[in-house]
Amino acid sequence: DAGVTQSPTHLIKTRGQQVTLRCSPKSGHDTVSWYQQALGQGPQFIFQYYEEEERQRGNFPDRFSGHQFPNYSSELNVNALLLGDSALYLCASSLLDRGVLGYGYTFGSGTRLTVV
Amino acid sequence: GNSVTQMEGPVTLSEEAFLTINCTYTATGYPSLFWYVQYPGEGLQLLLKATKADDKGSNKGFEATYRKETTSFHLEKGSVQVSDSAVYFCALPIIQGAQKLVFGQGTRLTINP
């Protein structure tokens, strides 16, 4: 049973460019959450998608946007990249309402984004 | 607001040493508390959890007790192994709107043989 799959695993972009990261949730999961993990920090919640809509957003600017497709996969887009956007971006999938309470919040291995 | 504070790292120990990683939290009410582990090159994995005060979560020899008096959830292991080398995160869930996790800054643990 495949877990959460993220692509690409590593990415280098130039300041000002745009980037798209992808996430395929664990089979049977319908909700996708994105987190940003800066070097030496804990992950921070970016937003969550369910039924192709953004349910809630963390404290991130509008340069960060996302999308969820009918097959529950998701994309994270970041525009006008800044050096400070360099981080590990984690995707987590779950069943709505059965997520963070430990019943099935599954993380992917992440995409390491470096902005130069 | 809700937050989690972990002890400063990194932590380096010898094999079979006793481990404690401190975690304190600030939250409304009495949320569940978690410890996650991140092995090199892998995603976060739930290590253990406690759902109410005085609960003890345990897994793979690790333990943590939910202490509401001291708002703490310290992670302990009696005898660490080289394979325990990883980054450990204390976390609490927020269930307002979208369910999400608030993490501490993480503690990098290195075990030397």
mmCIF file of C-alpha atoms in Angstrom:
data_model
loop_
_atom_site.group_PDB
_atom_site.id
_atom_site.type_symbol
_atom_site.label_atom_id
_atom_site.label_comp_id
_atom_site.label_asym_id
_atom_site.label_seq_id
_atom_site.Cartn_x
_atom_site.Cartn_y
_atom_site.Cartn_z
ATOM 1 C CA ASP A 1 0.000 0.000 0.000
ATOM 2 C CA ALA A 2 1.688 3.160 -1.218
ATOM 3 C CA GLY A 3 1.899 5.957 1.280
ATOM 4 C CA VAL A 4 2.060 9.632 0.432
ATOM 5 C CA THR A 5 4.135 10.335 -2.667
ATOM 6 C CA GLN A 6 5.709 13.704 -3.330
ATOM 7 C CA SER A 7 7.532 14.944 -6.407
ATOM 8 C CA PRO A 8 10.101 16.059 -7.161
ATOM 9 C CA THR A 9 12.325 15.143 -4.230
ATOM 10 C CA HIS A 10 14.710 18.016 -4.805
ATOM 11 C CA LEU A 11 14.417 21.253 -6.744
ATOM 12 C CA ILE A 12 16.592 24.295 -7.307
ATOM 13 C CA LYS A 13 14.978 27.529 -8.473
ATOM 14 C CA THR A 14 16.101 31.083 -8.997
ATOM 15 C CA ARG A 15 14.683 33.982 -7.003
ATOM 16 C CA GLY A 16 11.579 35.367 -8.687
ATOM 17 C CA GLN A 17 10.664 32.139 -10.433
ATOM 18 C CA GLN A 18 7.573 30.041 -9.849
ATOM 19 C CA VAL A 19 7.470 26.428 -8.644
ATOM 20 C CA THR A 20 4.898 23.625 -8.500
ATOM 21 C CA LEU A 21 5.169 20.748 -6.071
ATOM 22 C CA ARG A 22 3.011 17.647 -6.291
ATOM 23 C CA CYS A 23 1.501 15.246 -3.812
ATOM 24 C CA SER A 24 -0.392 11.976 -4.193
ATOM 25 C CA PRO A 25 -2.204 11.026 -0.994
ATOM 26 C CA LYS A 26 -2.293 7.627 0.598
ATOM 27 C CA SER A 27 -4.892 5.340 -0.914
ATOM 28 C CA GLY A 28 -8.260 5.949 0.714
ATOM 29 C CA HIS A 29 -7.414 9.430 2.002
ATOM 30 C CA ASP A 30 -9.385 12.437 0.825
ATOM 31 C CA THR A 31 -7.690 15.370 2.552
ATOM 32 C CA VAL A 32 -4.305 16.894 1.836
ATOM 33 C CA SER A 33 -2.392 19.322 4.033
ATOM 34 C CA TRP A 34 0.828 21.132 3.185
ATOM 35 C CA TYR A 35 3.559 22.145 5.623
ATOM 36 C CA GLN A 36 6.762 24.144 5.240
ATOM 37 C CA GLN A 37 9.775 23.018 7.263
ATOM 38 C CA ALA A 38 12.593 25.550 7.257
ATOM 39 C CA LEU A 39 16.052 24.332 8.189
ATOM 40 C CA GLY A 40 16.273 23.672 11.908
ATOM 41 C CA GLN A 41 12.586 24.420 12.476
ATOM 42 C CA GLY A 42 9.431 22.433 12.947
ATOM 43 C CA PRO A 43 6.914 22.148 10.130
ATOM 44 C CA GLN A 44 4.448 25.008 9.774
ATOM 45 C CA PHE A 45 0.941 24.585 8.372
ATOM 46 C CA ILE A 46 0.403 26.221 4.992
ATOM 47 C CA PHE A 47 -3.114 25.077 4.040
ATOM 48 C CA GLN A 48 -5.444 22.109 3.723
ATOM 49 C CA TYR A 49 -7.541 20.892 0.805
ATOM 50 C CA TYR A 50 -10.706 18.831 0.865
ATOM 51 C CA GLU A 51 -13.216 18.337 -1.944
ATOM 52 C CA GLU A 52 -11.001 20.452 -4.168
ATOM 53 C CA GLU A 53 -11.354 23.481 -1.920
ATOM 54 C CA GLU A 54 -9.014 25.196 0.498
ATOM 55 C CA ARG A 55 -10.411 24.662 3.982
ATOM 56 C CA GLN A 56 -8.001 26.767 5.985
ATOM 57 C CA ARG A 57 -4.768 28.648 5.496
ATOM 58 C CA GLY A 58 -1.906 29.272 7.869
ATOM 59 C CA ASN A 59 0.109 32.462 8.085
ATOM 60 C CA PHE A 60 1.485 32.382 4.543
ATOM 61 C CA PRO A 61 1.213 35.054 1.834
ATOM 62 C CA ASP A 62 -0.915 34.756 -1.282
ATOM 63 C CA ARG A 63 2.195 33.791 -3.247
ATOM 64 C CA PHE A 64 1.456 30.331 -1.895
ATOM 65 C CA SER A 65 -1.509 28.696 -3.580
ATOM 66 C CA GLY A 66 -2.746 25.209 -4.080
ATOM 67 C CA HIS A 67 -5.094 22.946 -5.870
ATOM 68 C CA GLN A 68 -6.708 19.591 -5.307
ATOM 69 C CA PHE A 69 -7.829 17.373 -8.156
ATOM 70 C CA PRO A 70 -10.809 14.979 -8.323
ATOM 71 C CA ASN A 71 -8.468 12.039 -7.619
ATOM 72 C CA TYR A 72 -7.479 13.825 -4.340
ATOM 73 C CA SER A 73 -3.924 14.580 -5.474
ATOM 74 C CA SER A 74 -2.720 18.082 -4.823
ATOM 75 C CA GLU A 75 -0.312 20.749 -6.000
ATOM 76 C CA LEU A 76 1.404 23.521 -4.117
ATOM 77 C CA ASN A 77 2.395 26.559 -6.160
ATOM 78 C CA VAL A 78 4.723 29.283 -5.018
ATOM 79 C CA ASN A 79 5.121 32.443 -7.113
ATOM 80 C CA ALA A 80 7.840 35.088 -7.040
ATOM 81 C CA LEU A 81 10.194 32.880 -5.069
ATOM 82 C CA LEU A 82 12.258 34.424 -2.306
ATOM 83 C CA LEU A 83 15.434 33.100 -0.766
ATOM 84 C CA GLY A 84 13.438 32.569 2.423
ATOM 85 C CA ASP A 85 11.173 30.082 0.663
ATOM 86 C CA SER A 86 14.012 27.554 0.721
ATOM 87 C CA ALA A 87 12.688 24.695 2.839
ATOM 88 C CA LEU A 88 11.424 21.141 2.934
ATOM 89 C CA TYR A 89 7.790 21.079 1.858
ATOM 90 C CA LEU A 90 5.794 18.257 3.376
ATOM 91 C CA CYS A 91 2.478 16.903 2.270
ATOM 92 C CA ALA A 92 0.247 15.017 4.696
ATOM 93 C CA SER A 93 -2.886 13.114 3.824
ATOM 94 C CA SER A 94 -5.749 11.944 5.971
ATOM 95 C CA LEU A 95 -9.430 11.169 6.058
ATOM 96 C CA LEU A 96 -11.331 14.297 6.933
ATOM 97 C CA ASP A 97 -12.143 14.455 10.648
ATOM 98 C CA ARG A 98 -9.853 11.504 11.371
ATOM 99 C CA GLY A 99 -6.581 13.255 10.774
ATOM 100 C CA VAL A 100 -4.490 14.801 13.486
ATOM 101 C CA LEU A 101 -5.914 12.770 16.343
ATOM 102 C CA GLY A 102 -3.570 10.023 15.314
ATOM 103 C CA TYR A 103 -5.964 7.952 13.294
ATOM 104 C CA GLY A 104 -4.189 8.346 10.034
ATOM 105 C CA TYR A 105 -2.253 11.535 9.383
ATOM 106 C CA THR A 106 0.418 10.297 6.966
ATOM 107 C CA PHE A 107 3.342 12.428 5.834
ATOM 108 C CA GLY A 108 5.308 12.175 2.621
ATOM 109 C CA SER A 109 9.092 12.421 2.520
ATOM 110 C CA GLY A 110 8.919 15.962 1.234
ATOM 111 C CA THR A 111 10.317 18.112 -1.544
ATOM 112 C CA ARG A 112 13.520 19.978 -0.758
ATOM 113 C CA LEU A 113 13.291 23.397 -2.459
ATOM 114 C CA THR A 114 16.387 25.543 -2.724
ATOM 115 C CA VAL A 115 16.041 29.110 -3.984
ATOM 116 C CA VAL A 116 19.247 30.725 -5.220
ATOM 117 C CA GLY B 1 -2.393 30.862 21.233
ATOM 118 C CA ASN B 2 -1.431 27.240 21.038
ATOM 119 C CA SER B 3 2.292 26.540 20.944
ATOM 120 C CA VAL B 4 4.916 23.942 21.703
ATOM 121 C CA THR B 5 8.424 24.517 23.022
ATOM 122 C CA GLN B 6 11.154 21.890 22.846
ATOM 123 C CA MET B 7 14.542 21.791 24.455
ATOM 124 C CA GLU B 8 17.389 23.227 22.457
ATOM 125 C CA GLY B 9 19.398 20.732 20.460
ATOM 126 C CA PRO B 10 21.272 18.982 19.084
ATOM 127 C CA VAL B 11 21.657 16.137 21.556
ATOM 128 C CA THR B 12 24.512 13.650 21.296
ATOM 129 C CA LEU B 13 24.604 10.529 23.451
ATOM 130 C CA SER B 14 26.435 7.249 23.598
ATOM 131 C CA GLU B 15 24.638 4.009 22.925
ATOM 132 C CA GLU B 16 22.675 2.662 25.937
ATOM 133 C CA ALA B 17 22.495 6.107 27.556
ATOM 134 C CA PHE B 18 19.274 7.471 29.036
ATOM 135 C CA LEU B 19 17.420 10.006 26.907
ATOM 136 C CA THR B 20 15.167 12.871 27.878
ATOM 137 C CA ILE B 21 13.885 15.470 25.417
ATOM 138 C CA ASN B 22 11.826 18.166 27.074
ATOM 139 C CA CYS B 23 8.585 19.502 25.644
ATOM 140 C CA THR B 24 6.182 22.037 27.127
ATOM 141 C CA TYR B 25 3.004 23.333 25.599
ATOM 142 C CA THR B 26 0.537 26.184 25.775
ATOM 143 C CA ALA B 27 -2.998 25.375 24.763
ATOM 144 C CA THR B 28 -6.641 25.997 25.411
ATOM 145 C CA GLY B 29 -8.116 23.063 27.235
ATOM 146 C CA TYR B 30 -6.412 19.685 27.242
ATOM 147 C CA PRO B 31 -5.535 18.669 23.720
ATOM 148 C CA SER B 32 -3.949 15.416 22.650
ATOM 149 C CA LEU B 33 -0.157 15.516 22.472
ATOM 150 C CA PHE B 34 2.165 13.778 20.061
ATOM 151 C CA TRP B 35 5.784 12.955 19.435
ATOM 152 C CA TYR B 36 6.816 12.597 15.805
ATOM 153 C CA VAL B 37 10.151 11.273 14.522
ATOM 154 C CA GLN B 38 11.887 12.140 11.265
ATOM 155 C CA TYR B 39 14.608 9.746 10.144
ATOM 156 C CA PRO B 40 17.110 10.993 7.551
ATOM 157 C CA GLY B 41 15.507 11.294 4.140
ATOM 158 C CA GLU B 42 12.071 10.257 5.362
ATOM 159 C CA GLY B 43 8.816 11.912 6.251
ATOM 160 C CA LEU B 44 7.460 12.444 9.741
ATOM 161 C CA GLN B 45 6.182 9.375 11.547
ATOM 162 C CA LEU B 46 3.956 9.357 14.595
ATOM 163 C CA LEU B 47 6.059 7.873 17.409
ATOM 164 C CA LEU B 48 3.562 8.031 20.281
ATOM 165 C CA LYS B 49 0.591 9.952 21.569
ATOM 166 C CA ALA B 50 -1.422 10.721 24.664
ATOM 167 C CA THR B 51 -5.017 11.840 24.505
ATOM 168 C CA LYS B 52 -5.676 13.067 28.048
ATOM 169 C CA ALA B 53 -3.948 14.203 31.214
ATOM 170 C CA ASP B 54 -1.864 11.564 33.014
ATOM 171 C CA ASP B 55 -1.909 9.333 29.956
ATOM 172 C CA LYS B 56 1.388 7.680 29.068
ATOM 173 C CA GLY B 57 2.153 7.095 25.415
ATOM 174 C CA SER B 58 4.745 4.482 24.538
ATOM 175 C CA ASN B 59 6.285 2.914 21.441
ATOM 176 C CA LYS B 60 9.627 1.333 20.490
ATOM 177 C CA GLY B 61 10.928 1.781 24.047
ATOM 178 C CA PHE B 62 10.076 5.500 24.095
ATOM 179 C CA GLU B 63 7.645 6.908 26.660
ATOM 180 C CA ALA B 64 6.049 10.268 27.382
ATOM 181 C CA THR B 65 3.564 11.219 30.091
ATOM 182 C CA TYR B 66 1.001 13.995 29.648
ATOM 183 C CA ARG B 67 1.371 16.220 32.719
ATOM 184 C CA LYS B 68 -1.205 19.002 32.854
ATOM 185 C CA GLU B 69 0.207 20.427 36.113
ATOM 186 C CA THR B 70 3.481 21.282 34.417
ATOM 187 C CA THR B 71 2.038 21.448 30.857
ATOM 188 C CA SER B 72 4.742 19.042 29.764
ATOM 189 C CA PHE B 73 5.135 15.944 27.606
ATOM 190 C CA HIS B 74 8.786 14.956 27.917
ATOM 191 C CA LEU B 75 10.098 12.104 25.780
ATOM 192 C CA GLU B 76 12.220 9.450 27.497
ATOM 193 C CA LYS B 77 14.013 6.250 26.614
ATOM 194 C CA GLY B 78 15.984 4.143 29.006
ATOM 195 C CA SER B 79 18.641 2.838 26.616
ATOM 196 C CA VAL B 80 19.113 4.476 23.237
ATOM 197 C CA GLN B 81 20.473 2.767 20.134
ATOM 198 C CA VAL B 82 22.326 4.090 17.107
ATOM 199 C CA SER B 83 19.145 3.503 15.099
ATOM 200 C CA ASP B 84 17.344 6.104 17.254
ATOM 201 C CA SER B 85 19.361 8.880 15.607
ATOM 202 C CA ALA B 86 16.762 11.184 14.086
ATOM 203 C CA VAL B 87 14.955 14.472 14.611
ATOM 204 C CA TYR B 88 12.159 14.404 17.183
ATOM 205 C CA PHE B 89 9.199 16.788 17.181
ATOM 206 C CA CYS B 90 6.667 17.425 19.880
ATOM 207 C CA ALA B 91 3.277 18.461 18.464
ATOM 208 C CA LEU B 92 -0.275 19.282 19.417
ATOM 209 C CA PRO B 93 -3.366 19.245 17.213
ATOM 210 C CA ILE B 94 -5.562 22.214 16.486
ATOM 211 C CA ILE B 95 -9.132 21.321 15.663
ATOM 212 C CA GLN B 96 -10.632 24.620 14.636
ATOM 213 C CA GLY B 97 -11.678 24.528 11.037
ATOM 214 C CA ALA B 98 -9.098 22.375 9.348
ATOM 215 C CA GLN B 99 -7.353 19.902 11.578
ATOM 216 C CA LYS B 100 -3.653 20.713 11.713
ATOM 217 C CA LEU B 101 -0.585 20.191 13.840
ATOM 218 C CA VAL B 102 1.504 22.757 15.679
ATOM 219 C CA PHE B 103 5.078 21.537 16.036
ATOM 220 C CA GLY B 104 7.983 22.374 18.271
ATOM 221 C CA GLN B 105 11.258 23.308 16.614
ATOM 222 C CA GLY B 106 12.579 19.769 16.726
ATOM 223 C CA THR B 107 15.507 18.144 18.510
ATOM 224 C CA ARG B 108 18.216 16.413 16.514
ATOM 225 C CA LEU B 109 19.430 13.304 18.320
ATOM 226 C CA THR B 110 22.702 11.589 17.431
ATOM 227 C CA ILE B 111 23.666 8.328 19.085
ATOM 228 C CA ASN B 112 27.307 7.274 18.893
ATOM 229 C CA PRO B 113 28.276 3.588 19.120
#
